[in-house]
Structure formats: C-alpha cells, structure tokens
Coordinates of C-alpha atoms in Angstrom, one line a residue:
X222 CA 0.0 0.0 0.0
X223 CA 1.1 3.7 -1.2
X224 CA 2.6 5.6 2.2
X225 CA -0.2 7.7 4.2
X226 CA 1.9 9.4 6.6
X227 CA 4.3 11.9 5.4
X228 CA 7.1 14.2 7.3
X229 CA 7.9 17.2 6.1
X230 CA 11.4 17.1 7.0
X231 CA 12.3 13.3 5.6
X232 CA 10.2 13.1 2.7
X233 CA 12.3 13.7 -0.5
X234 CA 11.1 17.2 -2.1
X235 CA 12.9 19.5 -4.5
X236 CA 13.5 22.0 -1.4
X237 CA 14.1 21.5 2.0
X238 CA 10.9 22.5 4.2
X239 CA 12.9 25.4 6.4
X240 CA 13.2 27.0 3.1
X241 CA 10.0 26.9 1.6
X242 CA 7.5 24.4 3.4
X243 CA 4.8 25.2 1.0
X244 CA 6.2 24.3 -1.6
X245 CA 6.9 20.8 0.1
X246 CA 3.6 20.3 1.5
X247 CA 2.2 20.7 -2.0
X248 CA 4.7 17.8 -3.8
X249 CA 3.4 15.9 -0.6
X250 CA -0.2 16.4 -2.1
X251 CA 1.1 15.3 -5.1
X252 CA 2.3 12.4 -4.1
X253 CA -1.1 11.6 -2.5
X254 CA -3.0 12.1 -5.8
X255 CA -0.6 10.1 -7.7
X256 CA -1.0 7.0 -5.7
X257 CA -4.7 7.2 -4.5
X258 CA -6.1 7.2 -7.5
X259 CA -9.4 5.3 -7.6
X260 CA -12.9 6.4 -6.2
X261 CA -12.8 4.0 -3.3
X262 CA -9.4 4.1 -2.1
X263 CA -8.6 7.8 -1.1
X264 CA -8.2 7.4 2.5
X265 CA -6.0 10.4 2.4
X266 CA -2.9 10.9 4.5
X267 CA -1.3 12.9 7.6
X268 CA 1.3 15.6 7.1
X269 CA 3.9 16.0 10.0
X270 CA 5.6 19.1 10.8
X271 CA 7.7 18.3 13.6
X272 CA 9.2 21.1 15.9
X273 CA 11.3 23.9 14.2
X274 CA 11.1 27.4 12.1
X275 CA 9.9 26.9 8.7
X276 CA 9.5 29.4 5.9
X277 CA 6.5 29.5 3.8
X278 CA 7.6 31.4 0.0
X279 CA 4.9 29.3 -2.1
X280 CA 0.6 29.1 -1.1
X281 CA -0.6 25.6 0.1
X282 CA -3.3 24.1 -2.3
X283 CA -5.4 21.7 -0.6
X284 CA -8.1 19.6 -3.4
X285 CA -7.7 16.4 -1.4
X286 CA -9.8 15.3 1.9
X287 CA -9.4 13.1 4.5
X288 CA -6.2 15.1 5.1
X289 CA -4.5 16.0 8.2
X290 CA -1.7 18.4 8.8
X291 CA -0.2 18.4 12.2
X292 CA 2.4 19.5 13.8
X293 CA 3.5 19.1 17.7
X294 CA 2.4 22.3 19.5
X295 CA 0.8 25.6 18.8
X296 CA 4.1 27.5 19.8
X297 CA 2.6 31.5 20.1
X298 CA 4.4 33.7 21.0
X299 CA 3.3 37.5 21.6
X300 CA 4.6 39.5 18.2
X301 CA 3.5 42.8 19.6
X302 CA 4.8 42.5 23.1
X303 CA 8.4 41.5 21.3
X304 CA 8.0 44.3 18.6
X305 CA 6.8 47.5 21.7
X306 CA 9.8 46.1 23.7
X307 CA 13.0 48.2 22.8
X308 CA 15.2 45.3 24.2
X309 CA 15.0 41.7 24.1
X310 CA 18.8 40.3 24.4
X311 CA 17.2 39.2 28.0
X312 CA 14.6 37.3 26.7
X313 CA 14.5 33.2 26.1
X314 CA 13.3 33.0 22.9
X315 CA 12.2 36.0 21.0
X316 CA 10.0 34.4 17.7
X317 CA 7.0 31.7 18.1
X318 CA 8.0 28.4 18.4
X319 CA 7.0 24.8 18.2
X320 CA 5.7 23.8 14.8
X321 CA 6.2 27.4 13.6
X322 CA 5.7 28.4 10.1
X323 CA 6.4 32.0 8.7
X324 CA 4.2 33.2 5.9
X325 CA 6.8 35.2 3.5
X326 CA 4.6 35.8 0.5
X327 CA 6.9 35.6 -2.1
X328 CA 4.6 34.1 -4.5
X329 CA 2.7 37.2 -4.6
X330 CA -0.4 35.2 -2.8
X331 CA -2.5 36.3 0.4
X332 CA -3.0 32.7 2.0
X333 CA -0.7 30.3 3.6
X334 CA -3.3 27.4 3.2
X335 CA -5.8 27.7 0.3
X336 CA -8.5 24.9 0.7
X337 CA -10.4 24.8 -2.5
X338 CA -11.3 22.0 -5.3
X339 CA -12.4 22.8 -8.6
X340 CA -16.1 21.8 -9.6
X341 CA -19.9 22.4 -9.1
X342 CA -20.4 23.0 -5.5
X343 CA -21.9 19.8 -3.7
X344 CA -20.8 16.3 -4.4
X345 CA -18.2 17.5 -6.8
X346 CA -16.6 20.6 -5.0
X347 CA -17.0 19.5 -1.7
X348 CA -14.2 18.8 0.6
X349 CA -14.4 16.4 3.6
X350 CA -12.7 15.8 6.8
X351 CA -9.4 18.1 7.0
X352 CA -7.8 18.8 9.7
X353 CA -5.0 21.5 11.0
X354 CA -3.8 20.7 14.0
X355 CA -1.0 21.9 16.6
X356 CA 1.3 24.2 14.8
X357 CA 1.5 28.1 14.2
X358 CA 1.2 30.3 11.0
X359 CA 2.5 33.3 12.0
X360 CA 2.4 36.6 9.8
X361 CA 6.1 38.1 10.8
X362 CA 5.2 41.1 10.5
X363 CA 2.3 44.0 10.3
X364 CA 2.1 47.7 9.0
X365 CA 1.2 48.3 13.0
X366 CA 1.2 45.9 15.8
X367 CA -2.7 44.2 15.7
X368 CA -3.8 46.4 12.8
X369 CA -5.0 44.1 9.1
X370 CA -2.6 45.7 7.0
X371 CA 0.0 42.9 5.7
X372 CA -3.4 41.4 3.6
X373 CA -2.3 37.6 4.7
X374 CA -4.8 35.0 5.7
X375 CA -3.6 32.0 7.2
X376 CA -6.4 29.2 6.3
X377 CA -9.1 30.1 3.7
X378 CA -11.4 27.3 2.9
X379 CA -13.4 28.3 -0.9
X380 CA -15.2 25.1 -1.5
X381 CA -18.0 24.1 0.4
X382 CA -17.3 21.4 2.9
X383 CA -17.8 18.8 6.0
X384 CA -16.4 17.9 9.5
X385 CA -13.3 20.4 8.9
X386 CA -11.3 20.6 12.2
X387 CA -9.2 23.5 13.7
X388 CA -7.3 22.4 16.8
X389 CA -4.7 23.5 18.9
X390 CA -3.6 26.1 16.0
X391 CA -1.9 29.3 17.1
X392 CA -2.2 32.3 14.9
X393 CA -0.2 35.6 14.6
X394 CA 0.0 39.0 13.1
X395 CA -2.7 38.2 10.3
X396 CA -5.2 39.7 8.3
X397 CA -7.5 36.9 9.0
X398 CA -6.7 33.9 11.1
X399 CA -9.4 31.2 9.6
X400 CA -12.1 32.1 6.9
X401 CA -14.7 28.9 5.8
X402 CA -17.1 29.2 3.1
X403 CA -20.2 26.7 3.2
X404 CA -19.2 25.2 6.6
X405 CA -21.2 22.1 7.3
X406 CA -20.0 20.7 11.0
X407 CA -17.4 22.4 11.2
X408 CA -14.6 22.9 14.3
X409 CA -12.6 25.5 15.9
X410 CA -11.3 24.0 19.4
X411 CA -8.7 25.1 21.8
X412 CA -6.5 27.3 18.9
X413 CA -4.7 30.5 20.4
X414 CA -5.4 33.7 18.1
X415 CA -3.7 37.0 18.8
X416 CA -2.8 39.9 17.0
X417 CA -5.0 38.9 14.1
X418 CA -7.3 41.6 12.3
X419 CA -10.4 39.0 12.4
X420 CA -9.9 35.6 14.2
X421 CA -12.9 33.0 12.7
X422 CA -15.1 34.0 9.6
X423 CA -17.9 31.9 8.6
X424 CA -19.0 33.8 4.9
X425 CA -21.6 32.5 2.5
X426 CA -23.5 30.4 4.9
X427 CA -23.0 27.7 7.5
X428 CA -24.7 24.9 9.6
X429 CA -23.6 23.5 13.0
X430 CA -20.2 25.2 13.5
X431 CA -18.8 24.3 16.6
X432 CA -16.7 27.2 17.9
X433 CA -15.5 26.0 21.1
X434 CA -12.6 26.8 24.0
X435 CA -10.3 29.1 22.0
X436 CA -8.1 32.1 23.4
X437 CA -9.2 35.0 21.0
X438 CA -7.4 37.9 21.7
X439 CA -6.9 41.8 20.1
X440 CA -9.0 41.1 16.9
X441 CA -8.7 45.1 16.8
X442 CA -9.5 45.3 13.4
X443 CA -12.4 42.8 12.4
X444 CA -14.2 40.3 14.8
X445 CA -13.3 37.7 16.8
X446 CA -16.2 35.6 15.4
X447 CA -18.4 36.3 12.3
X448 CA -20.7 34.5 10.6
X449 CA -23.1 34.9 7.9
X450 CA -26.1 33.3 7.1
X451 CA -25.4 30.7 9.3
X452 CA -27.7 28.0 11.2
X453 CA -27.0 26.5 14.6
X454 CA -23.4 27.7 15.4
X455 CA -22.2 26.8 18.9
X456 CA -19.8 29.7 20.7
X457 CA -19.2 28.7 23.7
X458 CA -16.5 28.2 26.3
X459 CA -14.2 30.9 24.9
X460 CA -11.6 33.2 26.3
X461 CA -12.3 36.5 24.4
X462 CA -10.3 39.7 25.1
X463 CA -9.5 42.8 23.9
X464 CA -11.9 44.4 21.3
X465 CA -14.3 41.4 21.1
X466 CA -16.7 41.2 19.0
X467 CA -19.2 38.4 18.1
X468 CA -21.3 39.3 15.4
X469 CA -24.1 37.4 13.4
X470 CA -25.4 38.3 9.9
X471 CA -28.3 36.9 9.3
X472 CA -27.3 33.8 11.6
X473 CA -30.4 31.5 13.4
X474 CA -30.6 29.1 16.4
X475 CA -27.4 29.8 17.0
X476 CA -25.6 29.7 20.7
X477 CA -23.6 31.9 22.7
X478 CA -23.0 30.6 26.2
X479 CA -20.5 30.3 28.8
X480 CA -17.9 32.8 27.4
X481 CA -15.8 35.5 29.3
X482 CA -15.7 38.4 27.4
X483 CA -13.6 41.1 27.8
X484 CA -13.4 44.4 25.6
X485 CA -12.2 47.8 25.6
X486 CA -14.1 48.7 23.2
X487 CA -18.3 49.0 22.6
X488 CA -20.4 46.0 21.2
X489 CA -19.4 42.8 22.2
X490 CA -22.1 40.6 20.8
X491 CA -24.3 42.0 17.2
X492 CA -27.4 39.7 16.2
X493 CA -27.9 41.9 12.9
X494 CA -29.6 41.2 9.6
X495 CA -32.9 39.8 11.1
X496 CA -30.5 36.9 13.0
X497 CA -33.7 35.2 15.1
X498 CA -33.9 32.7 17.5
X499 CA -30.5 33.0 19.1
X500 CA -29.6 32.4 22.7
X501 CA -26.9 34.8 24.4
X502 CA -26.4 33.2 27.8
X503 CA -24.3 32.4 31.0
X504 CA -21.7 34.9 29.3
X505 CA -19.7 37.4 31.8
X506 CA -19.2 40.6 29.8
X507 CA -16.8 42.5 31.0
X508 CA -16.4 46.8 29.4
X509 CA -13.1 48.7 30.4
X510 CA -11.3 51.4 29.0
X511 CA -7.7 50.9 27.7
X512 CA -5.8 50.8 24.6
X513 CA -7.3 52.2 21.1
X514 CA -10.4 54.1 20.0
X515 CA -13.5 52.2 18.5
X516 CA -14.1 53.5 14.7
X517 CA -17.3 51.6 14.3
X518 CA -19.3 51.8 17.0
X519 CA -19.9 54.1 19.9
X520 CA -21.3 53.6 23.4
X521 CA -25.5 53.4 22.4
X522 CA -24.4 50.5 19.6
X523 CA -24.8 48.7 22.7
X524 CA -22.4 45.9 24.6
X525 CA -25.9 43.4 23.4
X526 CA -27.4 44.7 20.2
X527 CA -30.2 42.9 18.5
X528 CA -32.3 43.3 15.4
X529 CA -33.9 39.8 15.0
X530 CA -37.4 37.5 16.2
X531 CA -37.3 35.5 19.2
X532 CA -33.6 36.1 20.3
X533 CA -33.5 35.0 24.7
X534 CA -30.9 37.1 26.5
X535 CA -30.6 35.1 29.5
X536 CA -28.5 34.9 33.0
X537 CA -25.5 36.9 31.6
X538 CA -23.5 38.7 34.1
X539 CA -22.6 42.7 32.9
X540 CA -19.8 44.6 34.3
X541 CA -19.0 48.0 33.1
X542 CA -16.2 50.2 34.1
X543 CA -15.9 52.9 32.1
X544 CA -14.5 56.7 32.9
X545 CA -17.1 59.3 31.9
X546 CA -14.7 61.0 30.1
X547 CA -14.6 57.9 28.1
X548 CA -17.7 57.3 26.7
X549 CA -18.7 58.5 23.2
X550 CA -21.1 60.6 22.6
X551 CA -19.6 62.6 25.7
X552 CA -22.7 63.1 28.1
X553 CA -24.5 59.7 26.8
X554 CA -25.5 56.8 28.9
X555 CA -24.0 54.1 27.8
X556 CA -26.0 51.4 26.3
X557 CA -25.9 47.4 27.6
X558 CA -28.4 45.8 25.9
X559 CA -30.3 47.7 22.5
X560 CA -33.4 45.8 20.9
X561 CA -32.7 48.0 17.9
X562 CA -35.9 46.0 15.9
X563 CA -37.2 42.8 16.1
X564 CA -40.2 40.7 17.4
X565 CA -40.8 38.9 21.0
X566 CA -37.0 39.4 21.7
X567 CA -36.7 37.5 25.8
X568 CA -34.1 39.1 28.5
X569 CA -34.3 37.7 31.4
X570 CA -32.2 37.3 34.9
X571 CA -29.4 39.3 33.7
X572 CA -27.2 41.1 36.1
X573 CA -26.1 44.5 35.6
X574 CA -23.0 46.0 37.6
X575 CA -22.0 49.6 36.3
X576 CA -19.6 52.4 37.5
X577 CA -22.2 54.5 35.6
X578 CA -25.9 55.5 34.8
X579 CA -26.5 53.0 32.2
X580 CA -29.1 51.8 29.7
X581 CA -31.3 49.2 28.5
X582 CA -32.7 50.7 25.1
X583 CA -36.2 49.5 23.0
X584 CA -35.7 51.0 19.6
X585 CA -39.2 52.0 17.8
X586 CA -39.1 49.1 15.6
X587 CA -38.9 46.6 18.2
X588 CA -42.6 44.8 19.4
X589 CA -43.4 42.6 22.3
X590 CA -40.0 42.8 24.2
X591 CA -40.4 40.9 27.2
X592 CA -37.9 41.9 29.9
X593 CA -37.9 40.8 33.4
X594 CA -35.3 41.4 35.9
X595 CA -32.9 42.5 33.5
X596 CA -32.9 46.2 34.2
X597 CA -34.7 48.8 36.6
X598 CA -37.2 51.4 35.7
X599 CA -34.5 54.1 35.9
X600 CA -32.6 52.0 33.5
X601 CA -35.0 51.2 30.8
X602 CA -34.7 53.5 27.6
X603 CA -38.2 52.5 25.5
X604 CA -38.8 53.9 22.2
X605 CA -41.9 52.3 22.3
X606 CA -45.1 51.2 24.3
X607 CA -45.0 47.4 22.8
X608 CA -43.4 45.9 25.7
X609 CA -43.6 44.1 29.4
X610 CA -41.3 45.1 31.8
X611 CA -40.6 43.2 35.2
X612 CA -38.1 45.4 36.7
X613 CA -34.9 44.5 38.9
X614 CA -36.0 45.3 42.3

C-alpha cells in the first residue's frame, strides 16, 4: 500500500521544508493524488511538521480530503509584546515556536493554506474531513502591531465542505486567522489567536459550527467571530479579550454561552440582519477602557445589540467600568443591551454591575419585548409602548 503518513522534514522534495515548506507540503499532495487514484481508495494521509522554524515562499493548495496536517504544539508567542519592547537580548526566545511556520509571500499570494477543489459545489466541490492541527502560522510582520494591513490569511477554505477541524492552531499578526465558506459541522477547538485583524469567519452560509474553547485575543481590526447566514453555530467556552466582537449576519438558532468576554471597546455581541432565534447566555461581559479608539461603534451601539425575532438574552453577568470622560457621545449613557428591531426578543435574569448611569434601550421598531429582571425602571430606555417590563427590584 502507497505511504499515508508523510514528514515534512524526511520526505524527499525538490527544497528542503525550512526554506520553503509550502512548496513541500504541495509535492506531498502530489504524491497523495498520484498513488490514490481510484474512487474507493482515497483514505488520504497525515502531514507531520515536527518542531522547528519553517518558511512558507509558495501558497498551500489543498483539493484532497481526509487530510491532516499536524504539527506538535501551537508554539505562540506575543509579536506585539516583542515588537513595543525596545530590548530583548534578555529574553529566552524572542519568535514563536513549536511547529512554527512564517508566511513570506513571495509568490505574490494572500494565504498560507488555500482549501479549494475545482467543480460544481456539492458532491463535486466538496471537501471532507481536513484537519490543522498543533502548529502556528505566524504573519512576521504587520504595517502596526494588531492592525490588518500585511493582507495575509492563514487558512481560507473556498469550497464548500464537512467535518473540517481547527485544533490547537496558534495564529499571529494576520489579516485573517481562519475564513470557511459553506461550513457544514465544522470545528474550531482550543486554537490560540492574537494579534490577528479577524480571528474565525464563517462567509456564504454555514450549519452547526462548533466554535469552542479558544483564546481569542486583540482582533482590533475585524471580529473575533463572524458568521453569515449561518444556522445553529455553537460559541461557547471561549476566552475573548481585547476588542471582542461576536457578530451574526443573518445567523439563526445559534448559541452563545459560557464565554468570558472582555473588551475595551463597545459592542461585544451583534445579532444583525434579522439573525432570530439565538440564545446569548451564561456569558460574563466584561467593558473597560484601555488601549485604542473604536471607529465603528460608539457607546449606544450597545455591549448586546439585537435586530432579529425570538432572540432570549438570559442569565448573563454585565460589568462595566468605564470613565465618563470615556464614553462616546460625551454626556451619553452608555448602552448594555439595545433591541434595535425585532419581534418577541426574551431578556431575562441578567445582572447589571456599572460604574455608571446605564441603559437598556427599546428602539421604535422593536414589538413585544419581554424583559424581566434585566434592568430597573431608571434603567430602561423604550422607544416604544410594545413591551412588558418586570423590573430589577
């Protein structure tokens, strides 16, 4: 039987992986295709990238599934603390480590991994069962410490596909960490993402993503999650810090639960674009002031905000700690939760703890709000008469 389990460091390409692992990790795909060659014997194969610094000049193409490419740790390591530090000569180690590949772009490319087979989507198209696992794709370098502006993407899936697996990734100084198109049950657990302009991206539409247990940290410049037109997603279990945001296009029967939350910025979870049916709870939300100014949203956008049917806000723990000073538009009460439109939207048994006068906000276009003890009557903000309020004593 043809080999099925490849490293990168023994297996016989024209370059040697430290130079140019892409190109490597494609003549392994090669070598797959070229001896699995009949419809029912494709198991696929594993790709090992054992510990060491490895350049990436040349774009992975992945057409195959059933692959796996694995290393043996996700080996981040803090870019921006090493680049605002004047000097390091004190330091242990001063790059990534582990499985650590470097994204150099020579090939005039934006991805590292490019997961995309040619053909009609569905049967033909579709991709199955790929998995990165326990290594780090680390960007090198951006225009400004957490800021997009280097344009590279470490994993961008095009074709539509099933059971793809993220695990134990670390990600670094990217424009976009991981990007899916037509998820169907797919899986982002335990990866470490800092200094990344958008962490996950679900685009086109989705069904049972399972976004689970990650560190996702200083997504200044994009989200920490989005998804569009997606069904069902699972968030939950997540560390999310610094500028997090959660936001849901058009997104239904999804949940968010069981997340700490931590931002020093406004807007921490957006149910947008009709999203309906969507439960936000058990999350502790956490609003301070720190590091950079929000240029997309000011304090009314809300920590909460909703514009979708039947969304239950439920059991979620606030805390806000803002300086007045702070908050934009100076003067404004700052917003927690805002039903900004919507039908029979649910918040119940949240917990508010504030440094300031704060609001709970109905929008006009919001009807039948149901709210019970999520919010005094000093702190309820209605637009509209089309509501029942049970008020926090």
């Amino acid at each position: 039987m043809a080999n099925t389990v490849y490293d990168v460091t023994t297996f016989n390409g024209s370059v040697s992986p430290h130079t140019d692992i892409g190109k490597v990790i494609n003549e392994i795909i090669a070598d797959i295709k070229a001896n699995q060659t009949t419809q029912n014997t494709r198991p696929g194969a594993v790709i090992y990238i054992p510990p060491g610094h490895y350049d990436l000049l040349t774009r992975v193409v992945i057409d195959i599934s059933f692959l796996t490419i694995k290393g043996s740790g996700h080996g981040f390591l803090s870019r921006a603390i090493h680049d605002d530090t004047a000097d390091t000569s004190s330091w242990y180690e001063v790059q990534p480590g582990s499985s650590h590949i470097r994204v150099q772009h020579t090939d005039g490319t934006n991805e590292a991994f490019l997961v995309k087979r040619s053909g009609a989507p569905g049967t033909v198209g579709r991709l199955n069962a790929i998995v990165f696992q326990d290594f780090c794709i680390d960007g090198v370098a951006s225009t400004k410490p957490y800021v997009e502006g280097n344009h590279k993407i470490g994993i961008s899936v095009q074709s539509d596909n099933d059971s793809l697996r993220f695990e134990g990734m670390g990600f670094v100084y990217l424009t976009q960490a991981m990007v899916v198109q037509g998820a169907d049950a797919c899986s982002f657990t335990n990866n470490f993402v800092a200094e990344c302009g958008t962490s996950i991206s679900l685009t086109g539409a989705s069904q049972v993503a399972k976004i689970t247990n990650n560190y996702l940290i200083s997504a200044w410049a994009g989200y920490s999650v989005f998804a569009e037109n997606a069904e069902g997603v699972l968030i939950s279990g997540n560390t999310i810090l610094w500028a997090c945001n959660i936001t849901l296009r058009n997104a239904n029967r999804c949940t968010i639960s069981a997340n700490k939350l931590l931002s020093n910025f406004p807007s921490m979870i957006a149910l947008t674009e009709g999203s309906s049916e969507n439960l936000i709870s058990g999350n502790h939300f956490r609003r301070v002031y720190g590091d950079g100014t929000s240029t997309r949203y000011d304090d009314l956008y809300g920590l909460v905000h909703i514009n979708g049917d039947d969304n239950a806000v439920t059991a979620n723990h606030f805390s806000f700690s803002v300086p007045a000073t702070a908050i934009t538009p100076a003067g404004a009460a700052p917003t927690i939760v805002l039903v900004a439109g919507g039908a029979r939207n649910y918040l119940a048994t949240n917990h508010i703890k504030a440094n300031l006068d704060i609001k709970v906000v109905l929008d006009p276009s919001s009807t039948d709000t149901k709210l019970l003890y999520s919010a005094a009557q000093s702190q309820l903000q209605a637009y509209t008469n089309d509501y029942k309020l049970v008020a926090t004593p």
